[in-house]
Amino acid sequence: VQSFIRKPKVLAKFNDLFSGEGPGALFVHYQPRHLNELEALDQKETNEGKQAKKSELFISYGDSALMNSKCCYFLRQGAQEVDSSVANDSSLLYGELLDSPLETIKSLLSSTYAPLFAESSEWGSTNEEQKADFNDEMNKFIRNLTSAVESISGGLELRHLASSHIESLESSSGQNASQNPEAVAHLEELLEEWCSQIEGFIESREKNSHRQELSAKDPAPAEH
């Protein structure tokens, strides 16, 4: 890692970040470097059997790399220079992002900020009602994030379109689709599969939501 940071191009980007001259965010990745979404899809398809691209350390501004693994971030607040002589300078934020940004935000809020605000006594002129409203809204937001993360991680996962069929369709751009019967048949099959999965997922979510509403309205009697 130290040899990576000492590389002239990498060090120059960090110096720009600290001096306030460059972009306000830097991301350090350790993953295969992909040029586009199609290449990332190829990587996922070859992970099971074929030789895959090796992971490597590289840096980005967050607008050019497809993140498929956890990474480190450095975020400068404002355009002023970061004072490296000050311990815990609040003008520079840093941390780790998981491969799921929503999971990262949920974890930060639920395990760090929510307990911190709940125990804090430094609310200035804020009254108890405003304090309670703030904590209630934050807890509600955390519950919504938790539900979203569960839906993404343990809910619906659609089969990817094979990159070979994408290339086949792109190579015949402007021609009649009937000249690619295999690709058309694959697209039709995949679309039907997606529709069936989405309908089943929505029905399942609606049933679970209905059960939760009934449980809230008619809670089970307490045992004595």
PDB file of C-alpha atoms in Angstrom:
ATOM      1  CA  VAL A   1       0.000   0.000   0.000  1.00  0.00           C
ATOM      2  CA  GLN A   2       2.806   2.440   0.861  1.00  0.00           C
ATOM      3  CA  SER A   3       4.503   1.874  -2.487  1.00  0.00           C
ATOM      4  CA  PHE A   4       1.168   2.514  -4.194  1.00  0.00           C
ATOM      5  CA  ILE A   5       0.660   5.818  -2.345  1.00  0.00           C
ATOM      6  CA  ARG A   6       4.202   6.907  -3.222  1.00  0.00           C
ATOM      7  CA  LYS A   7       3.583   6.593  -6.956  1.00  0.00           C
ATOM      8  CA  PRO A   8       3.905  10.114  -8.447  1.00  0.00           C
ATOM      9  CA  LYS A   9       0.445  10.164 -10.089  1.00  0.00           C
ATOM     10  CA  VAL A  10      -1.288   8.811  -6.976  1.00  0.00           C
ATOM     11  CA  LEU A  11       0.580  11.122  -4.597  1.00  0.00           C
ATOM     12  CA  ALA A  12      -0.203  14.104  -6.835  1.00  0.00           C
ATOM     13  CA  LYS A  13      -3.937  13.394  -6.571  1.00  0.00           C
ATOM     14  CA  PHE A  14      -3.769  13.202  -2.778  1.00  0.00           C
ATOM     15  CA  ASN A  15      -1.765  16.441  -2.653  1.00  0.00           C
ATOM     16  CA  ASP A  16      -4.428  18.131  -4.791  1.00  0.00           C
ATOM     17  CA  LEU A  17      -7.112  16.850  -2.433  1.00  0.00           C
ATOM     18  CA  PHE A  18      -5.313  18.162   0.667  1.00  0.00           C
ATOM     19  CA  SER A  19      -4.418  21.505  -0.929  1.00  0.00           C
ATOM     20  CA  GLY A  20      -8.025  22.224  -1.922  1.00  0.00           C
ATOM     21  CA  GLU A  21      -7.157  22.505  -5.602  1.00  0.00           C
ATOM     22  CA  GLY A  22      -8.419  19.170  -6.940  1.00  0.00           C
ATOM     23  CA  PRO A  23     -11.776  17.353  -6.721  1.00  0.00           C
ATOM     24  CA  GLY A  24     -13.190  16.994  -3.221  1.00  0.00           C
ATOM     25  CA  ALA A  25     -13.317  13.196  -3.157  1.00  0.00           C
ATOM     26  CA  LEU A  26     -10.925  10.328  -3.803  1.00  0.00           C
ATOM     27  CA  PHE A  27     -11.652   6.594  -3.807  1.00  0.00           C
ATOM     28  CA  VAL A  28      -9.021   3.859  -3.456  1.00  0.00           C
ATOM     29  CA  HIS A  29     -10.161   0.552  -4.955  1.00  0.00           C
ATOM     30  CA  TYR A  30      -8.779  -2.959  -4.753  1.00  0.00           C
ATOM     31  CA  GLN A  31     -10.586  -4.910  -7.461  1.00  0.00           C
ATOM     32  CA  PRO A  32     -10.270  -5.809 -11.145  1.00  0.00           C
ATOM     33  CA  ARG A  33     -10.188  -2.663 -13.250  1.00  0.00           C
ATOM     34  CA  HIS A  34     -13.060  -2.632 -15.778  1.00  0.00           C
ATOM     35  CA  LEU A  35     -13.406  -0.277 -18.721  1.00  0.00           C
ATOM     36  CA  ASN A  36     -17.199  -0.501 -18.954  1.00  0.00           C
ATOM     37  CA  GLU A  37     -20.283  -2.377 -17.727  1.00  0.00           C
ATOM     38  CA  LEU A  38     -19.959  -5.047 -20.418  1.00  0.00           C
ATOM     39  CA  GLU A  39     -16.449  -5.909 -19.261  1.00  0.00           C
ATOM     40  CA  ALA A  40     -17.680  -6.077 -15.653  1.00  0.00           C
ATOM     41  CA  LEU A  41     -20.400  -8.490 -16.779  1.00  0.00           C
ATOM     42  CA  ASP A  42     -17.811 -10.637 -18.564  1.00  0.00           C
ATOM     43  CA  GLN A  43     -15.791 -10.711 -15.337  1.00  0.00           C
ATOM     44  CA  LYS A  44     -18.811 -11.996 -13.391  1.00  0.00           C
ATOM     45  CA  GLU A  45     -19.501 -14.685 -15.976  1.00  0.00           C
ATOM     46  CA  THR A  46     -15.889 -15.963 -15.999  1.00  0.00           C
ATOM     47  CA  ASN A  47     -15.465 -16.107 -12.232  1.00  0.00           C
ATOM     48  CA  GLU A  48     -16.817 -19.671 -12.096  1.00  0.00           C
ATOM     49  CA  GLY A  49     -14.643 -21.373 -14.665  1.00  0.00           C
ATOM     50  CA  LYS A  50     -12.285 -19.218 -16.698  1.00  0.00           C
ATOM     51  CA  GLN A  51      -9.301 -17.062 -15.857  1.00  0.00           C
ATOM     52  CA  ALA A  52     -10.523 -13.808 -14.317  1.00  0.00           C
ATOM     53  CA  LYS A  53      -8.848 -10.437 -14.110  1.00  0.00           C
ATOM     54  CA  LYS A  54      -6.656  -9.943 -11.068  1.00  0.00           C
ATOM     55  CA  SER A  55      -7.496  -7.366  -8.423  1.00  0.00           C
ATOM     56  CA  GLU A  56      -5.269  -4.312  -8.270  1.00  0.00           C
ATOM     57  CA  LEU A  57      -4.978  -1.074  -6.340  1.00  0.00           C
ATOM     58  CA  PHE A  58      -6.095   2.022  -8.236  1.00  0.00           C
ATOM     59  CA  ILE A  59      -7.549   5.429  -7.514  1.00  0.00           C
ATOM     60  CA  SER A  60     -10.589   7.244  -8.901  1.00  0.00           C
ATOM     61  CA  TYR A  61     -12.747  10.310  -8.337  1.00  0.00           C
ATOM     62  CA  GLY A  62     -15.857   8.133  -8.014  1.00  0.00           C
ATOM     63  CA  ASP A  63     -17.155   8.813 -11.514  1.00  0.00           C
ATOM     64  CA  SER A  64     -15.159   6.372 -13.635  1.00  0.00           C
ATOM     65  CA  ALA A  65     -14.862   3.031 -11.824  1.00  0.00           C
ATOM     66  CA  LEU A  66     -17.624   0.450 -11.402  1.00  0.00           C
ATOM     67  CA  MET A  67     -17.384  -0.459  -7.730  1.00  0.00           C
ATOM     68  CA  ASN A  68     -17.797  -4.211  -7.154  1.00  0.00           C
ATOM     69  CA  SER A  69     -15.826  -4.523  -3.937  1.00  0.00           C
ATOM     70  CA  LYS A  70     -15.305  -2.450  -0.812  1.00  0.00           C
ATOM     71  CA  CYS A  71     -13.099   0.629  -1.088  1.00  0.00           C
ATOM     72  CA  CYS A  72     -11.687   3.520   0.961  1.00  0.00           C
ATOM     73  CA  TYR A  73     -12.907   7.072   0.519  1.00  0.00           C
ATOM     74  CA  PHE A  74     -11.418  10.476   1.370  1.00  0.00           C
ATOM     75  CA  LEU A  75     -13.816  13.421   1.335  1.00  0.00           C
ATOM     76  CA  ARG A  76     -12.761  17.057   1.729  1.00  0.00           C
ATOM     77  CA  GLN A  77     -15.351  19.501   3.046  1.00  0.00           C
ATOM     78  CA  GLY A  78     -15.237  22.749   1.091  1.00  0.00           C
ATOM     79  CA  ALA A  79     -12.397  24.054  -1.056  1.00  0.00           C
ATOM     80  CA  GLN A  80     -10.030  25.070   1.729  1.00  0.00           C
ATOM     81  CA  GLU A  81      -6.676  23.430   2.370  1.00  0.00           C
ATOM     82  CA  VAL A  82      -6.622  20.530   4.823  1.00  0.00           C
ATOM     83  CA  ASP A  83      -4.363  21.299   7.784  1.00  0.00           C
ATOM     84  CA  SER A  84      -2.371  18.086   8.298  1.00  0.00           C
ATOM     85  CA  SER A  85      -0.830  19.442  11.515  1.00  0.00           C
ATOM     86  CA  VAL A  86      -4.212  19.388  13.270  1.00  0.00           C
ATOM     87  CA  ALA A  87      -5.279  16.079  14.792  1.00  0.00           C
ATOM     88  CA  ASN A  88      -8.729  14.886  13.681  1.00  0.00           C
ATOM     89  CA  ASP A  89      -9.200  17.817  11.320  1.00  0.00           C
ATOM     90  CA  SER A  90     -12.932  17.863  10.557  1.00  0.00           C
ATOM     91  CA  SER A  91     -12.320  19.264   7.066  1.00  0.00           C
ATOM     92  CA  LEU A  92     -11.320  15.746   5.888  1.00  0.00           C
ATOM     93  CA  LEU A  93     -13.604  12.755   6.237  1.00  0.00           C
ATOM     94  CA  TYR A  94     -12.469   9.221   5.464  1.00  0.00           C
ATOM     95  CA  GLY A  95     -13.719   5.702   5.845  1.00  0.00           C
ATOM     96  CA  GLU A  96     -14.614   2.466   4.121  1.00  0.00           C
ATOM     97  CA  LEU A  97     -17.457   1.737   1.723  1.00  0.00           C
ATOM     98  CA  LEU A  98     -18.762  -1.799   1.402  1.00  0.00           C
ATOM     99  CA  ASP A  99     -19.710  -3.201  -1.971  1.00  0.00           C
ATOM    100  CA  SER A 100     -23.248  -2.111  -1.021  1.00  0.00           C
ATOM    101  CA  PRO A 101     -23.321   1.666  -0.321  1.00  0.00           C
ATOM    102  CA  LEU A 102     -26.794   1.375   1.218  1.00  0.00           C
ATOM    103  CA  GLU A 103     -25.486  -1.211   3.685  1.00  0.00           C
ATOM    104  CA  THR A 104     -22.607   1.133   4.564  1.00  0.00           C
ATOM    105  CA  ILE A 105     -24.940   4.074   5.243  1.00  0.00           C
ATOM    106  CA  LYS A 106     -27.293   1.883   7.277  1.00  0.00           C
ATOM    107  CA  SER A 107     -24.421   0.533   9.379  1.00  0.00           C
ATOM    108  CA  LEU A 108     -23.002   4.001  10.030  1.00  0.00           C
ATOM    109  CA  LEU A 109     -26.368   5.411  11.086  1.00  0.00           C
ATOM    110  CA  SER A 110     -27.541   2.467  13.190  1.00  0.00           C
ATOM    111  CA  SER A 111     -24.274   1.575  14.936  1.00  0.00           C
ATOM    112  CA  THR A 112     -22.586   4.978  15.215  1.00  0.00           C
ATOM    113  CA  TYR A 113     -24.739   8.058  14.781  1.00  0.00           C
ATOM    114  CA  ALA A 114     -28.059   6.870  16.239  1.00  0.00           C
ATOM    115  CA  PRO A 115     -26.521   5.807  19.592  1.00  0.00           C
ATOM    116  CA  LEU A 116     -24.354   8.945  19.591  1.00  0.00           C
ATOM    117  CA  PHE A 117     -27.331  11.297  19.179  1.00  0.00           C
ATOM    118  CA  ALA A 118     -29.441   9.311  21.648  1.00  0.00           C
ATOM    119  CA  GLU A 119     -26.820   9.689  24.403  1.00  0.00           C
ATOM    120  CA  SER A 120     -25.641  13.203  23.519  1.00  0.00           C
ATOM    121  CA  SER A 121     -26.406  16.124  25.815  1.00  0.00           C
ATOM    122  CA  GLU A 122     -24.938  18.757  23.478  1.00  0.00           C
ATOM    123  CA  TRP A 123     -28.078  19.886  21.653  1.00  0.00           C
ATOM    124  CA  GLY A 124     -27.653  23.603  22.217  1.00  0.00           C
ATOM    125  CA  SER A 125     -30.992  25.472  22.337  1.00  0.00           C
ATOM    126  CA  THR A 126     -32.924  22.486  20.924  1.00  0.00           C
ATOM    127  CA  ASN A 127     -35.851  21.534  23.155  1.00  0.00           C
ATOM    128  CA  GLU A 128     -36.876  18.002  24.096  1.00  0.00           C
ATOM    129  CA  GLU A 129     -39.651  17.834  21.514  1.00  0.00           C
ATOM    130  CA  GLN A 130     -37.335  18.782  18.662  1.00  0.00           C
ATOM    131  CA  LYS A 131     -34.736  16.321  19.919  1.00  0.00           C
ATOM    132  CA  ALA A 132     -37.333  13.525  20.010  1.00  0.00           C
ATOM    133  CA  ASP A 133     -38.605  14.406  16.515  1.00  0.00           C
ATOM    134  CA  PHE A 134     -35.071  14.299  15.106  1.00  0.00           C
ATOM    135  CA  ASN A 135     -34.316  10.903  16.648  1.00  0.00           C
ATOM    136  CA  ASP A 136     -37.683   9.511  15.522  1.00  0.00           C
ATOM    137  CA  GLU A 137     -37.098  10.620  11.918  1.00  0.00           C
ATOM    138  CA  MET A 138     -33.590   9.189  11.911  1.00  0.00           C
ATOM    139  CA  ASN A 139     -34.813   5.851  13.267  1.00  0.00           C
ATOM    140  CA  LYS A 140     -37.556   5.809  10.635  1.00  0.00           C
ATOM    141  CA  PHE A 141     -34.966   6.457   7.931  1.00  0.00           C
ATOM    142  CA  ILE A 142     -32.805   3.613   9.299  1.00  0.00           C
ATOM    143  CA  ARG A 143     -35.804   1.241   9.156  1.00  0.00           C
ATOM    144  CA  ASN A 144     -36.456   2.231   5.533  1.00  0.00           C
ATOM    145  CA  LEU A 145     -32.796   1.646   4.671  1.00  0.00           C
ATOM    146  CA  THR A 146     -32.869  -1.728   6.399  1.00  0.00           C
ATOM    147  CA  SER A 147     -35.903  -2.737   4.368  1.00  0.00           C
ATOM    148  CA  ALA A 148     -34.232  -1.577   1.140  1.00  0.00           C
ATOM    149  CA  VAL A 149     -31.027  -3.477   1.917  1.00  0.00           C
ATOM    150  CA  GLU A 150     -32.982  -6.654   2.694  1.00  0.00           C
ATOM    151  CA  SER A 151     -34.895  -6.333  -0.574  1.00  0.00           C
ATOM    152  CA  ILE A 152     -31.684  -5.943  -2.567  1.00  0.00           C
ATOM    153  CA  SER A 153     -29.569  -8.570  -0.822  1.00  0.00           C
ATOM    154  CA  GLY A 154     -32.148 -11.232  -0.079  1.00  0.00           C
ATOM    155  CA  GLY A 155     -34.965 -10.421  -2.434  1.00  0.00           C
ATOM    156  CA  LEU A 156     -35.089 -10.242  -6.194  1.00  0.00           C
ATOM    157  CA  GLU A 157     -32.080 -11.206  -8.304  1.00  0.00           C
ATOM    158  CA  LEU A 158     -32.617 -11.255 -12.066  1.00  0.00           C
ATOM    159  CA  ARG A 159     -30.491 -13.341 -14.410  1.00  0.00           C
ATOM    160  CA  HIS A 160     -28.045 -11.236 -16.431  1.00  0.00           C
ATOM    161  CA  LEU A 161     -28.178 -10.881 -20.180  1.00  0.00           C
ATOM    162  CA  ALA A 162     -25.317 -12.884 -21.681  1.00  0.00           C
ATOM    163  CA  SER A 163     -22.622 -10.607 -23.060  1.00  0.00           C
ATOM    164  CA  SER A 164     -22.318 -12.783 -26.185  1.00  0.00           C
ATOM    165  CA  HIS A 165     -25.887 -11.883 -27.156  1.00  0.00           C
ATOM    166  CA  ILE A 166     -25.238  -8.178 -26.482  1.00  0.00           C
ATOM    167  CA  GLU A 167     -22.247  -8.270 -28.820  1.00  0.00           C
ATOM    168  CA  SER A 168     -24.295 -10.148 -31.421  1.00  0.00           C
ATOM    169  CA  LEU A 169     -26.993  -7.484 -31.412  1.00  0.00           C
ATOM    170  CA  GLU A 170     -24.490  -4.621 -31.441  1.00  0.00           C
ATOM    171  CA  SER A 171     -22.623  -6.098 -34.408  1.00  0.00           C
ATOM    172  CA  SER A 172     -25.853  -6.230 -36.408  1.00  0.00           C
ATOM    173  CA  SER A 173     -26.859  -2.634 -35.588  1.00  0.00           C
ATOM    174  CA  GLY A 174     -29.219  -1.290 -38.238  1.00  0.00           C
ATOM    175  CA  GLN A 175     -30.020  -4.755 -39.622  1.00  0.00           C
ATOM    176  CA  ASN A 176     -33.167  -6.813 -39.272  1.00  0.00           C
ATOM    177  CA  ALA A 177     -33.429  -8.495 -35.879  1.00  0.00           C
ATOM    178  CA  SER A 178     -34.592 -11.695 -37.614  1.00  0.00           C
ATOM    179  CA  GLN A 179     -30.987 -12.198 -38.721  1.00  0.00           C
ATOM    180  CA  ASN A 180     -30.162 -13.004 -35.088  1.00  0.00           C
ATOM    181  CA  PRO A 181     -32.827 -15.584 -34.174  1.00  0.00           C
ATOM    182  CA  GLU A 182     -30.810 -17.022 -31.276  1.00  0.00           C
ATOM    183  CA  ALA A 183     -30.341 -13.615 -29.674  1.00  0.00           C
ATOM    184  CA  VAL A 184     -34.026 -12.721 -30.152  1.00  0.00           C
ATOM    185  CA  ALA A 185     -35.142 -16.049 -28.645  1.00  0.00           C
ATOM    186  CA  HIS A 186     -32.798 -15.490 -25.694  1.00  0.00           C
ATOM    187  CA  LEU A 187     -34.185 -11.976 -25.118  1.00  0.00           C
ATOM    188  CA  GLU A 188     -37.792 -13.210 -25.236  1.00  0.00           C
ATOM    189  CA  GLU A 189     -37.054 -16.041 -22.805  1.00  0.00           C
ATOM    190  CA  LEU A 190     -35.202 -13.697 -20.465  1.00  0.00           C
ATOM    191  CA  LEU A 191     -37.987 -11.089 -20.552  1.00  0.00           C
ATOM    192  CA  GLU A 192     -40.637 -13.689 -19.685  1.00  0.00           C
ATOM    193  CA  GLU A 193     -38.461 -14.954 -16.830  1.00  0.00           C
ATOM    194  CA  TRP A 194     -37.954 -11.403 -15.492  1.00  0.00           C
ATOM    195  CA  CYS A 195     -41.691 -10.625 -15.639  1.00  0.00           C
ATOM    196  CA  SER A 196     -42.543 -13.838 -13.785  1.00  0.00           C
ATOM    197  CA  GLN A 197     -39.915 -13.201 -11.095  1.00  0.00           C
ATOM    198  CA  ILE A 198     -40.956  -9.564 -10.596  1.00  0.00           C
ATOM    199  CA  GLU A 199     -44.654 -10.465 -10.312  1.00  0.00           C
ATOM    200  CA  GLY A 200     -43.883 -13.185  -7.772  1.00  0.00           C
ATOM    201  CA  PHE A 201     -41.640 -10.851  -5.779  1.00  0.00           C
ATOM    202  CA  ILE A 202     -44.264  -8.068  -5.670  1.00  0.00           C
ATOM    203  CA  GLU A 203     -46.992 -10.506  -4.585  1.00  0.00           C
ATOM    204  CA  SER A 204     -44.760 -11.880  -1.844  1.00  0.00           C
ATOM    205  CA  ARG A 205     -43.914  -8.393  -0.560  1.00  0.00           C
ATOM    206  CA  GLU A 206     -47.585  -7.369  -0.563  1.00  0.00           C
ATOM    207  CA  LYS A 207     -48.565 -10.488   1.420  1.00  0.00           C
ATOM    208  CA  ASN A 208     -45.821  -9.865   3.994  1.00  0.00           C
ATOM    209  CA  SER A 209     -46.808  -6.211   4.288  1.00  0.00           C
ATOM    210  CA  HIS A 210     -50.447  -7.208   4.799  1.00  0.00           C
ATOM    211  CA  ARG A 211     -49.480  -9.670   7.543  1.00  0.00           C
ATOM    212  CA  GLN A 212     -47.437  -7.003   9.309  1.00  0.00           C
ATOM    213  CA  GLU A 213     -50.360  -4.562   9.199  1.00  0.00           C
ATOM    214  CA  LEU A 214     -52.706  -7.183  10.674  1.00  0.00           C
ATOM    215  CA  SER A 215     -50.200  -8.004  13.409  1.00  0.00           C
ATOM    216  CA  ALA A 216     -49.861  -4.315  14.282  1.00  0.00           C
ATOM    217  CA  LYS A 217     -53.635  -3.838  14.463  1.00  0.00           C
ATOM    218  CA  ASP A 218     -54.323  -7.051  16.368  1.00  0.00           C
ATOM    219  CA  PRO A 219     -51.268  -7.922  18.470  1.00  0.00           C
ATOM    220  CA  ALA A 220     -51.104 -11.306  20.144  1.00  0.00           C
ATOM    221  CA  PRO A 221     -52.266 -11.318  23.787  1.00  0.00           C
ATOM    222  CA  ALA A 222     -49.494 -11.151  26.345  1.00  0.00           C
ATOM    223  CA  GLU A 223     -48.728 -14.353  28.221  1.00  0.00           C
ATOM    224  CA  HIS A 224     -49.010 -14.309  32.001  1.00  0.00           C
TER     225      HIS A 224
END
